[in-house]
mmCIF file of C-alpha atoms and ligand atoms in Angstrom:
data_model
loop_
_atom_site.group_PDB
_atom_site.id
_atom_site.type_symbol
_atom_site.label_atom_id
_atom_site.label_comp_id
_atom_site.label_asym_id
_atom_site.label_seq_id
_atom_site.Cartn_x
_atom_site.Cartn_y
_atom_site.Cartn_z
ATOM 1 C CA MET A 14 8.220 -12.147 49.149
ATOM 2 C CA ASP A 15 6.194 -15.360 49.073
ATOM 3 C CA PRO A 16 7.023 -17.044 45.717
ATOM 4 C CA LYS A 17 3.300 -17.625 45.202
ATOM 5 C CA ILE A 18 2.545 -13.901 45.402
ATOM 6 C CA LEU A 19 5.545 -13.125 43.220
ATOM 7 C CA ASN A 20 4.280 -15.695 40.715
ATOM 8 C CA ASN A 21 0.849 -14.116 40.710
ATOM 9 C CA ILE A 22 2.327 -10.740 39.797
ATOM 10 C CA LEU A 23 4.365 -12.392 37.032
ATOM 11 C CA VAL A 24 1.203 -14.116 35.758
ATOM 12 C CA GLU A 25 -0.460 -10.715 35.479
ATOM 13 C CA ILE A 26 2.562 -9.257 33.715
ATOM 14 C CA ALA A 27 2.410 -12.134 31.202
ATOM 15 C CA GLU A 28 -1.278 -11.388 30.523
ATOM 16 C CA PHE A 29 -0.587 -7.694 29.937
ATOM 17 C CA GLU A 30 2.414 -8.436 27.764
ATOM 18 C CA GLU A 31 0.236 -10.674 25.573
ATOM 19 C CA LEU A 32 -2.326 -7.884 25.247
ATOM 20 C CA LEU A 33 0.465 -5.476 24.413
ATOM 21 C CA LEU A 34 1.836 -7.782 21.745
ATOM 22 C CA ARG A 35 -1.599 -8.124 20.156
ATOM 23 C CA ALA A 36 -2.271 -4.374 20.255
ATOM 24 C CA ASN A 37 1.102 -3.667 18.663
ATOM 25 C CA GLN A 38 0.426 -6.247 15.955
ATOM 26 C CA GLU A 39 -2.930 -4.619 15.185
ATOM 27 C CA LEU A 40 -1.232 -1.232 15.022
ATOM 28 C CA LYS A 41 1.359 -2.563 12.607
ATOM 29 C CA HIS A 42 -1.350 -4.202 10.522
ATOM 30 C CA ASN A 43 -3.180 -0.845 10.320
ATOM 31 C CA THR A 44 -0.026 0.973 9.282
ATOM 32 C CA ASP A 45 0.782 -1.650 6.616
ATOM 33 C CA LEU A 46 -2.769 -1.559 5.282
ATOM 34 C CA THR A 47 -2.793 2.242 5.136
ATOM 35 C CA PHE A 48 0.463 2.110 3.224
ATOM 36 C CA SER A 49 -0.821 -0.419 0.666
ATOM 37 C CA LEU A 50 -4.071 1.531 0.207
ATOM 38 C CA GLU A 51 -2.033 4.638 -0.521
ATOM 39 C CA GLU A 52 0.169 2.727 -2.952
ATOM 40 C CA LEU A 53 -2.857 1.301 -4.738
ATOM 41 C CA GLN A 54 -4.348 4.784 -4.986
ATOM 42 C CA SER A 55 -1.211 6.187 -6.605
ATOM 43 C CA GLU A 56 -1.320 3.320 -9.116
ATOM 44 C CA TYR A 57 -4.917 4.219 -9.980
ATOM 45 C CA GLU A 58 -3.938 7.875 -10.308
ATOM 46 C CA ALA A 59 -0.946 7.034 -12.508
ATOM 47 C CA ASP A 60 -3.200 4.938 -14.784
ATOM 48 C CA ALA A 61 -5.738 7.752 -15.007
ATOM 49 C CA ALA A 62 -2.997 10.283 -15.784
ATOM 50 C CA GLU A 63 -1.574 8.046 -18.509
ATOM 51 C CA ALA A 64 -4.981 7.533 -20.113
ATOM 52 C CA ALA A 65 -5.631 11.288 -19.974
ATOM 53 C CA SER A 66 -2.288 12.049 -21.568
ATOM 54 C CA LEU A 67 -2.859 9.509 -24.381
ATOM 55 C CA ASN A 68 -6.248 11.080 -25.018
ATOM 56 C CA GLN A 69 -4.704 14.556 -24.997
ATOM 57 C CA GLY A 70 -1.927 13.390 -27.351
ATOM 58 C CA ALA A 71 -4.504 12.082 -29.821
ATOM 59 C CA LYS A 72 -6.321 15.426 -29.690
ATOM 60 C CA VAL A 73 -3.122 17.316 -30.478
ATOM 61 C CA THR A 74 -2.255 14.988 -33.381
ATOM 62 C CA LEU A 75 -5.781 15.300 -34.741
ATOM 63 C CA HIS A 76 -5.561 19.069 -34.600
ATOM 64 C CA SER A 77 -2.287 19.152 -36.525
ATOM 65 C CA LEU A 78 -3.681 16.680 -39.095
ATOM 66 C CA GLU A 79 -6.650 19.005 -39.645
ATOM 67 C CA ASN A 80 -4.298 21.948 -40.133
ATOM 68 C CA GLU A 81 -2.269 20.014 -42.632
ATOM 69 C CA ILE A 82 -5.389 18.968 -44.545
ATOM 70 C CA THR A 83 -6.456 22.623 -44.789
ATOM 71 C CA GLN A 84 -3.010 23.665 -46.039
ATOM 72 C CA VAL A 85 -2.815 20.882 -48.630
ATOM 73 C CA SER A 86 -6.383 21.563 -49.836
ATOM 74 C CA GLU A 87 -5.579 25.250 -50.275
ATOM 75 C CA LEU A 88 -2.405 24.434 -52.147
ATOM 76 C CA LEU A 89 -4.392 22.047 -54.340
ATOM 77 C CA LYS A 90 -6.859 24.811 -55.211
ATOM 78 C CA VAL A 91 -4.015 27.148 -56.136
ATOM 79 C CA LYS A 92 -2.448 24.532 -58.379
ATOM 80 C CA GLU A 93 -5.765 23.731 -60.079
ATOM 81 C CA GLN A 94 -6.302 27.442 -60.801
ATOM 82 C CA MET A 95 -2.751 27.667 -62.164
ATOM 83 C CA LEU A 96 -3.601 24.909 -64.624
ATOM 84 C CA VAL A 97 -6.369 26.994 -66.219
ATOM 85 C CA GLY A 98 -4.034 29.648 -67.628
ATOM 86 C CA LEU A 99 -1.241 27.276 -68.728
ATOM 87 C CA THR A 100 -0.530 26.383 -72.369
ATOM 88 C CA ASP A 101 2.988 24.983 -72.237
ATOM 89 C CA ARG A 102 2.632 21.187 -72.209
ATOM 90 C CA ARG A 103 5.682 20.647 -70.080
ATOM 91 C CA GLN A 104 4.412 23.087 -67.497
ATOM 92 C CA VAL A 105 0.937 21.527 -67.625
ATOM 93 C CA ARG A 106 2.444 18.104 -66.985
ATOM 94 C CA ALA A 107 4.574 19.400 -64.125
ATOM 95 C CA VAL A 108 1.577 21.049 -62.418
ATOM 96 C CA ASN A 109 -0.546 17.941 -63.022
ATOM 97 C CA ASP A 110 2.145 15.837 -61.351
ATOM 98 C CA GLU A 111 2.126 18.199 -58.391
ATOM 99 C CA ILE A 112 -1.687 18.008 -58.242
ATOM 100 C CA SER A 113 -1.697 14.194 -58.168
ATOM 101 C CA GLY A 114 1.004 14.257 -55.491
ATOM 102 C CA LEU A 115 -1.080 16.634 -53.397
ATOM 103 C CA LYS A 116 -4.229 14.522 -53.892
ATOM 104 C CA LEU A 117 -2.338 11.450 -52.776
ATOM 105 C CA ARG A 118 -1.087 13.276 -49.701
ATOM 106 C CA LEU A 119 -4.608 14.492 -48.944
ATOM 107 C CA ASP A 120 -5.954 10.931 -49.189
ATOM 108 C CA ARG A 121 -3.324 9.702 -46.777
ATOM 109 C CA LEU A 122 -4.008 12.532 -44.348
ATOM 110 C CA GLU A 123 -7.731 11.809 -44.445
ATOM 111 C CA ASP A 124 -7.180 8.088 -43.847
ATOM 112 C CA GLU A 125 -4.960 8.898 -40.899
ATOM 113 C CA THR A 126 -7.567 11.276 -39.503
ATOM 114 C CA ILE A 127 -10.342 8.706 -39.775
ATOM 115 C CA SER A 128 -8.388 5.975 -38.032
ATOM 116 C CA LEU A 129 -7.302 8.397 -35.309
ATOM 117 C CA LEU A 130 -10.900 9.530 -34.790
ATOM 118 C CA ASP A 131 -11.918 5.889 -34.236
ATOM 119 C CA LYS A 132 -9.036 5.440 -31.825
ATOM 120 C CA GLN A 133 -9.831 8.683 -30.068
ATOM 121 C CA ASP A 134 -13.311 7.504 -29.097
ATOM 122 C CA LEU A 135 -11.719 4.527 -27.418
ATOM 123 C CA LEU A 136 -9.037 6.630 -25.719
ATOM 124 C CA LYS A 137 -11.635 9.076 -24.475
ATOM 125 C CA ALA A 138 -13.751 6.265 -23.024
ATOM 126 C CA GLU A 139 -10.681 4.737 -21.382
ATOM 127 C CA ALA A 140 -9.631 8.071 -19.887
ATOM 128 C CA THR A 141 -13.106 8.652 -18.443
ATOM 129 C CA GLU A 142 -13.349 5.133 -17.063
ATOM 130 C CA SER A 143 -9.888 5.302 -15.555
ATOM 131 C CA GLN A 144 -10.653 8.609 -13.881
ATOM 132 C CA CYS A 145 -13.929 7.250 -12.455
ATOM 133 C CA GLU A 146 -12.150 4.187 -11.074
ATOM 134 C CA SER A 147 -9.457 6.310 -9.497
ATOM 135 C CA ARG A 148 -12.032 8.602 -7.868
ATOM 136 C CA ALA A 149 -14.165 5.714 -6.628
ATOM 137 C CA HIS A 150 -11.178 3.980 -5.098
ATOM 138 C CA GLY A 151 -9.981 7.265 -3.634
ATOM 139 C CA THR A 152 -13.280 7.846 -1.847
ATOM 140 C CA LYS A 153 -13.461 4.296 -0.509
ATOM 141 C CA SER A 154 -9.819 4.269 0.478
ATOM 142 C CA LEU A 155 -10.115 7.589 2.295
ATOM 143 C CA ALA A 156 -13.083 6.356 4.339
ATOM 144 C CA ARG A 157 -11.187 3.184 5.189
ATOM 145 C CA GLN A 158 -8.105 5.158 6.168
ATOM 146 C CA GLU A 159 -10.133 7.425 8.432
ATOM 147 C CA THR A 160 -11.568 4.409 10.247
ATOM 148 C CA MET A 161 -8.113 2.918 10.587
ATOM 149 C CA ALA A 162 -6.668 6.190 11.823
ATOM 150 C CA SER A 163 -9.205 6.352 14.632
ATOM 151 C CA ASP A 164 -8.610 2.646 15.381
ATOM 152 C CA SER A 165 -4.906 3.336 15.546
ATOM 153 C CA MET A 166 -5.453 6.244 17.905
ATOM 154 C CA ALA A 167 -7.503 4.030 20.222
ATOM 155 C CA LEU A 168 -4.875 1.298 19.990
ATOM 156 C CA THR A 169 -2.088 3.737 20.806
ATOM 157 C CA GLN A 170 -4.004 4.793 23.911
ATOM 158 C CA LYS A 171 -4.522 1.134 24.807
ATOM 159 C CA VAL A 172 -0.804 0.405 24.395
ATOM 160 C CA LYS A 173 0.026 3.312 26.687
ATOM 161 C CA HIS A 174 -2.371 2.050 29.380
ATOM 162 C CA ILE A 175 -1.049 -1.502 29.175
ATOM 163 C CA LYS A 176 2.528 -0.255 29.457
ATOM 164 C CA ASP A 177 1.533 1.718 32.571
ATOM 165 C CA ASP A 178 -0.063 -1.422 34.022
ATOM 166 C CA VAL A 179 3.070 -3.469 33.339
ATOM 167 C CA GLN A 180 5.207 -0.754 34.923
ATOM 168 C CA ARG A 181 2.945 -0.700 37.998
ATOM 169 C CA LEU A 182 3.241 -4.488 38.353
ATOM 170 C CA ILE A 183 7.026 -4.392 37.921
ATOM 171 C CA SER A 184 7.245 -1.872 40.754
ATOM 172 C CA MET A 185 5.431 -4.369 42.970
ATOM 173 C CA LEU A 186 8.116 -7.027 42.402
ATOM 174 C CA PRO A 187 11.144 -7.415 44.687
ATOM 175 C CA PRO A 188 14.056 -5.291 43.313
ATOM 176 C CA VAL A 189 16.042 -8.234 41.884
ATOM 177 C CA GLU A 190 13.111 -9.655 39.908
ATOM 178 C CA GLY A 191 11.894 -6.169 39.013
ATOM 179 C CA ARG A 192 15.258 -5.293 37.481
ATOM 180 C CA ALA A 193 15.425 -8.651 35.669
ATOM 181 C CA VAL A 194 11.978 -8.123 34.132
ATOM 182 C CA GLY A 195 12.918 -4.552 33.183
ATOM 183 C CA ARG A 196 16.113 -5.693 31.473
ATOM 184 C CA LEU A 197 14.322 -8.456 29.579
ATOM 185 C CA ARG A 198 11.681 -5.965 28.428
ATOM 186 C CA GLU A 199 14.371 -3.690 27.050
ATOM 187 C CA LYS A 200 15.604 -6.460 24.749
ATOM 188 C CA LEU A 201 12.529 -8.609 24.113
ATOM 189 C CA ASP A 202 8.844 -8.049 23.488
ATOM 190 C CA GLN A 203 7.914 -10.323 26.407
ATOM 191 C CA ALA A 204 9.702 -10.844 29.723
ATOM 192 C CA VAL A 205 7.205 -13.312 31.144
ATOM 193 C CA VAL A 206 5.780 -16.108 29.011
ATOM 194 C CA HIS A 207 3.765 -19.301 29.225
ATOM 195 C CA HIS A 208 4.888 -22.730 28.178
ATOM 196 C CA HIS A 209 3.097 -24.898 25.702
ATOM 197 C CA LYS A 210 3.575 -28.671 25.992
ATOM 198 C CA GLY A 211 6.763 -27.997 27.941
ATOM 199 C CA ALA A 212 8.239 -25.531 25.416
ATOM 200 C CA CYS A 213 9.056 -21.924 26.355
ATOM 201 C CA GLN A 214 6.728 -19.714 24.323
ATOM 202 C CA GLY A 215 9.390 -17.038 24.116
ATOM 203 C CA CYS A 216 12.125 -19.042 22.410
ATOM 204 C CA PHE A 217 10.478 -22.483 21.951
ATOM 205 C CA HIS A 218 13.201 -24.178 23.991
ATOM 206 C CA GLN A 219 11.987 -27.531 25.317
ATOM 207 C CA LEU A 220 12.057 -27.407 29.121
ATOM 208 C CA PRO A 221 13.043 -30.350 31.319
ATOM 209 C CA LEU A 222 9.891 -32.128 32.510
ATOM 210 C CA GLN A 223 10.444 -31.094 36.146
ATOM 211 C CA GLN A 224 10.619 -27.427 35.183
ATOM 212 C CA GLY A 225 7.300 -27.630 33.352
ATOM 213 C CA ILE A 226 5.683 -29.137 36.419
ATOM 214 C CA ALA A 227 7.242 -26.448 38.633
ATOM 215 C CA VAL A 228 5.830 -23.707 36.378
ATOM 216 C CA ASP A 229 2.342 -25.192 36.597
ATOM 217 C CA SER A 230 2.504 -25.460 40.388
ATOM 218 C CA GLY A 231 3.064 -21.694 40.667
ATOM 219 C CA ARG A 232 5.065 -22.200 43.840
ATOM 220 C CA THR A 233 8.561 -21.446 42.536
ATOM 221 C CA ILE A 234 10.083 -18.919 40.211
ATOM 222 C CA VAL A 235 11.160 -20.588 36.961
ATOM 223 C CA ARG A 236 13.215 -18.999 34.214
ATOM 224 C CA CYS A 237 13.847 -20.439 30.767
ATOM 225 C CA PRO A 238 17.449 -21.717 30.692
ATOM 226 C CA SER A 239 17.747 -20.604 27.089
ATOM 227 C CA CYS A 240 16.246 -17.074 26.868
ATOM 228 C CA MET A 241 16.077 -16.330 30.609
ATOM 229 C CA ARG A 242 12.445 -15.206 30.391
ATOM 230 C CA PHE A 243 10.274 -15.878 33.425
ATOM 231 C CA LEU A 244 7.890 -18.783 32.903
ATOM 232 C CA VAL A 245 4.412 -18.842 34.425
ATOM 233 C CA HIS A 246 1.192 -20.831 34.191
ATOM 234 C CA ARG A 247 -1.875 -19.311 32.541
ATOM 235 C CA SER A 248 -4.034 -17.103 34.721
ATOM 236 C CA TRP A 249 -6.547 -19.107 36.782
ATOM 237 C CA ARG A 250 -8.968 -16.233 36.668
HETATM 238 ZN ZN1 ZN B 95 12.885 -19.312 26.393
#
């Protein structure tokens, strides 16, 4: 095969391999982004769940405080009634001591209830806000993920077509070069690359000056002495 024709096929392979690389990068980017959106969403959900559980915990505590207040108040009433029929001074003093103890306990319980009620308003607001945030992010994130999923589907199709094109071009090469390109593609993401300022774009090995010139002429087949990739000039199209 005329080296010029062979070179032209390699030039086309290089173009397709670049497209393939870009499409695969976009696919990876989509996958990474989907993953981080999902992670962010579970963080939002965890925050909302925590706020809800704190709010629920405050409700439960408040309920048991109310029960205790009722019990202590009833006990207080009983003790105050007991006092009415008592004549023994020692007994009177003992009941009076109990009554002041109960009153003290009632005061403390009421203080606790008031401060918890204040706190509960805040907890309730936080729980609501957190849930709203989580829902809003969820909706946005879902829409974004749907777009990315359809992008990814299109990209996957594109990748398949490019691979078919590369395969078709490889089959047009003479067997020796065809096998060499195939082997390189098994190991590396690109079998045919360009050079930039005399450096192989596959492994960045600096090529001897003569080799760079030979690549640009397109009249001989040049391979990088370091990574063995085929080197071609950019498409003239
Ligand atoms: Zn190289």
